Amino acid sequence: MAESAANGESWTPSSWRSKPIKQEAVYPDPSGVKRATAELSRLPPIVHPQEIDRLKASLRDVARGEAFLLQGGDCAELFDYCRADAIESKIKLLLQMSLVLVWGANKRVVRIGRMAGQYAKPRSSPNEKVVVDGVTKEVPSFRGDILNGYHLEERQLDPQRLVKAYHHSAATLNYVRSAIAAGIADLHRPLNWTLGHVKDPQLKAKYTEAVRFLQDMLRFMHTVGADRSPKLDTVDLFTSHEGLLLEYEESLTRLVEKPVVPLDESTITPTGAEPKAKQYYDTSAHFLWIGDRTRQVDGAHVEFFRGIANPIGIKVGPTTPTADLLALLRTLNPDLEVGKITLITRYGASKVRSLLPSHIRAVEGSEYRGRCIWQCDPMHGNTQSTSTGIKTRSFGDIFTELQETLQVHREEGSYLGGVHLELTGDAVTECLGGSEGLDEDDLSTNYTSFCDPRLNEKQALELAFLVADSFRQERTDLVHH
């Protein structure tokens, strides 16, 4: 069943195949791809359309400035990360960060994990040169577990990995749901706020103040009996990934009746009402984004994304012309749906002031004023290599980009509605700096990423406190003025 689109062209889940494509996966065994995608098409959805619509309702609140979006997780998940301890550590870190942001921003926090599907990674070249036994060889680049393996003997693209990605995504999300149902997010349990990593006395005092405030709030709620609310026992944690491999996304896209998400009893549709409209949902994740390398307005990825009902992110960087930004919005959100599109800005700390204002003015001066979410990704524009060739990022650059972005939005009168971070709950040493003062020599201690460097649990929590403090300072300034 085809749908009509704003540009007059009909859309189907496979219409992207008629468009030019970047980051194409060229398999040596096309028949194997057909078998794998046929199997995926028969399997049940990983996420339910009603959950997707619930996230859309939350993202509308973010776009209106009534909530804040925290999105984080691995640069690229590995199938090996599908373990209880790795999943739990990420959930706990996102929960701790969101509580800190609630304290600072005084708003509800919407949580989206870069997990349960973030198995593909764009690469600048399909091949790379490696030295094996003193001989330089050209081999296919590692493009994420959904396509090939990191070890040299696994570099050929394997279509069965599409099915493996489905099962690892489903198992990861199943454990996320189970852990939350079992009370991992229960605020009645003691919070483990480890402050030992903070060396700066002033920062430590600020952290201690924030933690005491949160603990006092919970004690007060217990005293007045308000801590018996079921909302304190659980949270929503949505999933997301870059929609890079369109064969996979197409196979998990389903035409279903648009679900009713009742906000209260008055919104429930009465029996005998007119039939519901049908929409296509990509059921591989709740939220998907288009990367910096695949956002061509006339390309295959934008073609696919324009037909799905999911909320969508667009990476916006130094190579994004203002005209392209508006063309993308008009293609992907012709109905001006509030919160449908999240603009994920990633410039590099030194370029925010020269690039972000013109992007804000273009969007907020158009028909999309107040309809998009502005989200800062302070990671991707700040990647560097050490003298020994190790890929890293400076915590100082990451925070500077975030700080500059917050300031520019204030100056322009727009709202920074979220952050998008690459992080892990493990004690890795991949990003320089932070209160731990990691330097180049420390990177080798526990550098485990196969792609880009991630914030460790201490750096991520530190960043959350720094963002929270920025919001609190803004409120103080408003009171004084």
XYZ file of C-alpha atoms in Angstrom:
481
model
C 0.000 0.000 0.000
C 1.574 3.281 -1.098
C 1.142 6.617 0.598
C 1.057 10.062 -0.949
C 3.841 12.428 0.042
C 4.183 16.191 0.205
C 6.350 16.278 -2.914
C 3.725 14.400 -4.918
C 5.650 11.129 -5.137
C 4.107 7.985 -3.681
C 5.983 6.265 -0.856
C 6.433 2.636 0.135
C 8.905 1.048 2.554
C 10.973 0.063 -0.512
C 10.786 3.302 -2.550
C 14.230 4.267 -1.203
C 15.689 1.679 -3.593
C 15.083 4.028 -6.539
C 17.236 6.796 -5.001
C 21.015 7.286 -4.845
C 22.407 5.820 -1.631
C 25.417 6.590 0.563
C 27.044 4.009 2.867
C 25.575 1.218 0.733
C 26.064 -2.358 1.916
C 27.158 -4.438 -1.095
C 26.819 -8.095 -0.119
C 28.696 -10.844 -1.983
C 25.588 -13.048 -1.569
C 22.405 -11.198 -2.680
C 20.277 -14.346 -2.305
C 21.354 -14.562 1.340
C 20.152 -10.975 1.860
C 16.737 -11.890 0.431
C 16.452 -14.874 2.774
C 17.484 -12.797 5.796
C 15.123 -9.887 5.058
C 12.256 -12.306 4.353
C 12.831 -13.841 7.784
C 12.898 -10.387 9.403
C 9.625 -9.469 7.695
C 7.932 -12.466 9.343
C 9.252 -11.788 12.842
C 7.219 -9.717 15.329
C 8.018 -6.017 15.875
C 10.791 -5.238 18.372
C 8.838 -2.220 19.694
C 5.096 -1.587 19.632
C 3.627 1.356 17.647
C 1.757 2.461 20.781
C 5.099 2.908 22.555
C 6.358 4.948 19.601
C 3.329 7.216 19.864
C 3.862 7.541 23.620
C 7.394 8.761 22.937
C 6.020 11.210 20.361
C 3.708 12.656 23.007
C 6.694 13.108 25.365
C 8.765 14.715 22.614
C 5.986 17.230 21.976
C 6.504 18.324 25.589
C 10.240 18.674 24.934
C 9.626 20.827 21.836
C 7.373 23.087 23.916
C 10.083 23.543 26.544
C 8.220 21.507 29.180
C 10.652 18.554 29.335
C 14.299 17.726 28.616
C 15.621 14.912 26.399
C 18.527 12.749 27.596
C 19.816 10.397 24.896
C 22.892 8.267 25.424
C 24.654 4.970 24.945
C 27.397 3.279 22.988
C 28.943 4.679 19.826
C 28.320 1.294 18.213
C 26.895 -1.620 20.185
C 28.550 -4.992 19.849
C 26.640 -8.265 20.064
C 28.939 -9.004 23.034
C 27.337 -6.100 24.939
C 24.105 -8.109 25.160
C 24.873 -9.067 28.771
C 22.934 -8.354 31.954
C 25.760 -6.416 33.632
C 26.469 -4.194 30.596
C 22.758 -3.440 30.069
C 22.132 -2.711 33.774
C 25.110 -0.365 34.042
C 23.808 1.745 31.130
C 20.260 1.838 32.557
C 21.533 2.913 35.990
C 23.764 5.612 34.504
C 20.926 7.076 32.406
C 18.674 7.020 35.492
C 21.271 8.769 37.663
C 21.902 11.390 34.987
C 18.180 11.996 34.504
C 17.619 12.515 38.231
C 20.422 15.088 38.277
C 18.865 16.824 35.264
C 15.448 16.849 36.965
C 17.108 18.588 39.938
C 18.827 21.113 37.679
C 16.325 21.775 34.905
C 13.221 21.441 37.105
C 11.568 19.611 34.210
C 10.555 16.053 33.421
C 13.303 14.105 31.626
C 12.605 11.904 28.580
C 15.155 9.059 28.371
C 16.248 7.418 25.130
C 19.036 4.867 25.034
C 21.420 4.417 22.103
C 20.870 0.704 22.620
C 19.000 -2.397 21.441
C 19.848 -1.744 17.778
C 22.862 0.606 17.422
C 24.855 -2.057 15.556
C 25.789 -0.177 12.352
C 28.448 2.489 11.980
C 29.077 4.765 8.971
C 32.641 4.751 7.679
C 34.535 7.242 5.529
C 35.800 4.388 3.330
C 34.487 0.863 2.671
C 38.057 -0.462 2.910
C 41.056 0.147 5.141
C 44.715 -0.853 5.123
C 46.068 -3.061 7.904
C 49.474 -4.597 8.531
C 49.453 -8.392 8.970
C 52.768 -10.148 9.666
C 54.624 -7.138 8.310
C 52.589 -7.038 5.093
C 50.115 -4.213 4.309
C 46.743 -5.556 3.176
C 43.512 -3.827 2.138
C 40.475 -5.282 3.888
C 36.820 -4.239 4.264
C 36.356 -1.695 7.082
C 34.564 -2.787 10.242
C 31.053 -1.377 9.797
C 29.357 -2.657 12.928
C 28.216 -6.094 14.050
C 25.056 -5.943 11.913
C 27.271 -6.031 8.792
C 30.595 -7.675 9.619
C 32.951 -8.538 12.487
C 35.893 -6.595 13.878
C 38.358 -9.463 13.520
C 40.000 -9.639 10.092
C 38.614 -13.102 9.313
C 35.060 -11.722 9.812
C 35.282 -8.631 7.590
C 33.200 -9.988 4.687
C 29.611 -8.692 4.856
C 27.350 -11.454 6.163
C 23.556 -11.168 5.629
C 22.833 -13.533 8.534
C 24.086 -10.763 10.810
C 20.847 -8.887 9.994
C 18.895 -11.623 11.776
C 21.444 -11.770 14.598
C 21.034 -7.998 15.077
C 17.265 -8.477 15.418
C 17.652 -11.170 18.081
C 20.308 -9.241 20.045
C 18.137 -6.091 19.912
C 15.082 -8.031 21.103
C 17.062 -9.725 23.904
C 18.554 -6.390 25.033
C 15.179 -4.654 25.095
C 13.595 -7.649 26.839
C 16.144 -7.364 29.633
C 15.677 -3.574 29.833
C 11.942 -4.125 30.318
C 12.540 -6.913 32.859
C 15.030 -4.876 34.889
C 12.677 -1.882 35.025
C 9.722 -4.130 35.966
C 11.866 -5.686 38.711
C 12.496 -2.259 40.251
C 15.883 -1.105 38.992
C 14.343 2.371 38.637
C 12.572 2.278 42.028
C 13.315 5.530 43.854
C 12.447 3.909 47.164
C 15.824 2.155 47.022
C 18.942 3.932 48.258
C 20.787 5.863 45.556
C 24.440 5.034 45.197
C 26.024 8.432 44.604
C 29.757 7.757 44.503
C 31.588 11.062 44.919
C 35.088 9.663 45.294
C 36.024 10.480 41.691
C 35.512 14.230 42.130
C 38.791 15.982 42.927
C 37.767 19.652 42.647
C 36.582 20.801 46.147
C 34.067 23.351 44.803
C 32.616 20.867 42.348
C 32.477 18.223 45.073
C 30.569 20.633 47.339
C 28.109 21.334 44.519
C 27.633 17.605 43.894
C 27.064 17.003 47.601
C 24.435 19.768 47.693
C 22.582 18.262 44.729
C 22.610 14.748 46.158
C 21.398 15.956 49.551
C 18.588 17.868 47.872
C 17.446 14.730 46.031
C 17.672 12.587 49.166
C 15.822 15.217 51.246
C 13.107 15.359 48.598
C 12.643 11.583 48.753
C 12.564 11.647 52.578
C 9.966 14.444 52.516
C 7.825 12.489 50.052
C 8.056 9.462 52.358
C 7.019 11.566 55.354
C 3.872 12.902 53.661
C 3.063 9.542 52.081
C 3.645 10.770 48.528
C 6.289 8.131 47.860
C 3.648 5.442 47.367
C 2.965 6.597 43.825
C 3.638 3.840 41.260
C 5.406 6.514 39.181
C 8.304 6.329 41.646
C 8.750 2.611 40.953
C 9.329 2.732 37.224
C 10.280 4.884 34.223
C 10.031 4.873 30.459
C 13.286 4.111 28.668
C 12.959 4.264 24.888
C 15.398 2.869 22.307
C 17.121 4.481 19.336
C 19.756 3.947 16.670
C 21.012 5.477 13.460
C 18.837 4.228 10.590
C 21.796 3.355 8.394
C 21.095 -0.096 6.962
C 17.857 0.369 5.038
C 17.404 -3.318 4.151
C 17.016 -3.964 7.890
C 14.760 -0.956 8.538
C 12.491 -1.775 5.583
C 12.014 -5.349 6.801
C 10.819 -4.159 10.210
C 8.482 -1.440 8.887
C 4.812 -2.348 9.354
C 1.543 -0.760 8.233
C -0.748 -0.651 11.266
C -3.713 1.289 12.556
C -2.556 4.460 14.265
C -2.791 3.635 17.981
C -4.790 5.752 20.410
C -2.598 6.894 23.300
C -5.077 8.160 25.910
C -3.755 11.037 27.993
C -6.837 10.809 30.183
C -10.310 9.255 30.036
C -11.699 12.115 27.954
C -9.392 11.250 25.039
C -10.521 7.624 24.665
C -12.301 7.147 21.335
C -15.915 5.986 21.863
C -17.125 2.706 20.401
C -18.460 3.084 16.868
C -16.194 6.023 16.001
C -14.852 6.354 12.470
C -12.117 3.858 11.522
C -8.563 4.690 12.464
C -6.051 5.774 9.843
C -3.168 3.470 9.029
C 0.469 4.513 9.261
C 3.845 2.922 8.642
C 5.971 2.436 11.767
C 9.591 1.315 11.755
C 9.348 -1.155 14.635
C 13.114 -1.699 14.975
C 13.271 1.160 17.533
C 11.192 3.961 19.011
C 13.411 6.741 17.621
C 15.795 6.745 14.640
C 18.165 9.343 13.303
C 19.743 10.228 9.968
C 23.514 10.637 10.159
C 25.724 13.417 8.872
C 26.848 11.278 5.914
C 23.380 10.169 4.729
C 21.144 13.280 4.977
C 21.050 14.134 1.227
C 17.584 15.549 0.504
C 17.283 13.507 -2.710
C 18.982 10.397 -1.234
C 17.733 6.975 -0.221
C 17.834 7.537 3.538
C 15.697 10.686 3.511
C 13.329 8.923 1.100
C 12.866 6.060 3.574
C 12.492 8.282 6.634
C 9.884 10.578 5.084
C 7.309 7.784 5.121
C 7.522 6.479 8.686
C 5.544 7.722 11.684
C 8.446 7.427 14.152
C 10.077 10.526 15.615
C 13.255 11.270 13.670
C 16.589 12.889 14.443
C 18.758 14.741 11.907
C 22.464 15.286 12.563
C 23.342 18.929 11.799
C 26.995 19.898 11.419
C 29.502 22.231 9.736
C 28.630 20.793 6.318
C 24.868 21.416 6.649
C 23.748 24.368 4.478
C 20.833 26.347 5.896
C 18.838 25.701 2.721
C 19.302 21.939 3.146
C 18.071 22.143 6.734
C 14.745 23.682 5.698
C 14.432 21.335 2.710
C 14.927 18.359 5.050
C 12.285 19.629 7.469
C 9.796 20.171 4.634
C 10.456 16.693 3.250
C 10.429 14.811 6.548
C 7.739 16.779 8.388
C 5.410 18.377 5.823
C 2.508 18.314 8.318
C 4.405 20.538 10.802
C 4.022 17.952 13.564
C 5.373 19.307 16.877
C 8.313 17.236 18.196
C 8.481 14.994 15.127
C 12.014 16.158 14.243
C 14.976 16.483 16.606
C 17.836 18.587 15.216
C 21.015 17.090 16.678
C 23.741 19.731 16.365
C 27.401 18.631 16.314
C 29.836 21.322 15.214
C 32.977 21.100 17.351
C 33.599 23.383 20.334
C 35.328 26.105 18.287
C 32.598 26.335 15.622
C 29.376 26.582 17.640
C 29.244 30.401 17.723
C 29.911 30.786 14.015
C 27.446 28.124 12.808
C 24.599 27.526 15.281
C 23.004 31.026 15.243
C 22.279 30.932 11.492
C 20.753 27.454 11.787
C 18.549 28.564 14.689
C 17.418 31.709 12.848
C 16.593 29.752 9.691
C 14.406 27.221 11.544
C 12.826 29.550 14.105
C 12.183 32.129 11.376
C 10.266 29.577 9.286
C 6.994 27.707 9.613
C 8.847 25.273 11.934
C 9.228 27.804 14.748
C 8.673 26.001 18.060
C 8.022 22.689 16.305
C 11.491 21.081 16.372
C 13.614 19.876 19.269
C 17.135 21.299 19.465
C 19.543 18.730 20.875
C 23.301 19.089 21.396
C 25.670 16.251 20.471
C 28.955 17.594 21.885
C 30.834 14.384 21.064
C 31.169 13.958 17.299
C 32.626 17.346 16.412
C 35.403 16.997 18.989
C 37.181 13.789 18.014
C 40.973 13.946 17.824
C 43.927 11.549 17.598
C 46.799 11.368 20.065
C 50.437 11.372 18.983
C 50.302 7.568 19.033
C 47.214 7.448 16.781
C 44.587 6.658 19.451
C 41.184 8.247 18.755
C 39.986 10.286 21.739
C 37.982 13.338 22.803
C 38.688 16.021 25.365
C 36.097 16.347 28.134
C 36.858 20.084 28.148
C 35.925 20.369 24.456
C 32.777 18.309 25.014
C 31.598 20.544 27.830
C 32.630 23.733 26.028
C 30.479 22.792 23.035
C 27.554 22.085 25.344
C 28.088 25.311 27.287
C 28.406 27.402 24.113
C 25.284 25.754 22.680
C 23.273 26.527 25.817
C 24.463 30.149 25.691
C 23.694 30.634 21.985
C 20.163 29.263 22.452
C 19.613 31.709 25.312
C 20.852 34.593 23.167
C 18.649 33.550 20.249
C 15.573 32.976 22.423
C 15.324 29.288 21.506
C 15.294 26.256 23.831
C 18.016 23.618 23.996
C 15.791 20.644 24.664
C 18.309 17.845 25.048
C 21.748 16.272 24.948
C 22.949 13.321 22.861
C 25.972 11.546 24.358
C 28.145 8.554 23.645
C 28.664 6.940 27.026
C 29.023 3.657 28.817
C 28.341 2.555 32.377
C 31.775 0.919 32.469
C 34.940 2.513 33.894
C 36.582 2.989 30.501
C 39.409 5.452 29.802
C 38.613 6.794 26.329
C 38.006 10.560 26.729
C 40.692 12.892 28.113
C 40.127 15.131 31.133
C 37.159 15.409 33.445
C 37.611 15.573 37.216
C 39.704 12.390 37.009
C 42.223 14.332 34.919
C 42.777 11.524 32.412
C 45.730 12.208 30.095
C 47.101 10.415 27.030
C 49.011 7.893 29.129
C 45.785 6.881 30.918
C 43.919 5.990 27.720
C 45.543 2.553 27.516
C 44.250 1.616 31.012
C 40.830 0.480 29.761
C 40.197 1.574 26.147
C 37.614 -0.908 24.847
C 35.658 0.950 22.128
C 35.891 -0.473 18.608
C 34.680 2.845 17.157
C 34.537 6.261 18.820
C 35.626 7.139 22.388
C 32.861 7.279 25.009
C 32.400 9.106 28.294
C 32.826 6.793 31.266
C 30.283 6.691 34.088
C 32.098 9.352 36.122
C 32.592 11.752 33.215
C 28.962 11.285 32.114
C 27.573 11.971 35.580
C 29.905 14.953 35.919
C 28.578 16.330 32.621
C 24.985 15.886 33.840
C 25.775 17.924 36.955
C 27.435 20.625 34.888
C 24.345 20.872 32.635
C 22.072 20.878 35.682
C 24.087 23.679 37.244
C 23.734 25.713 34.051
C 19.929 25.443 34.248
C 19.926 26.355 37.943
C 22.125 29.390 37.272
C 19.727 30.506 34.543
C 16.813 30.333 36.995
C 18.818 32.305 39.590
C 19.613 34.978 37.007
C 15.922 35.271 36.088
C 14.962 35.751 39.749
C 17.579 38.482 40.217
C 16.476 40.313 37.093
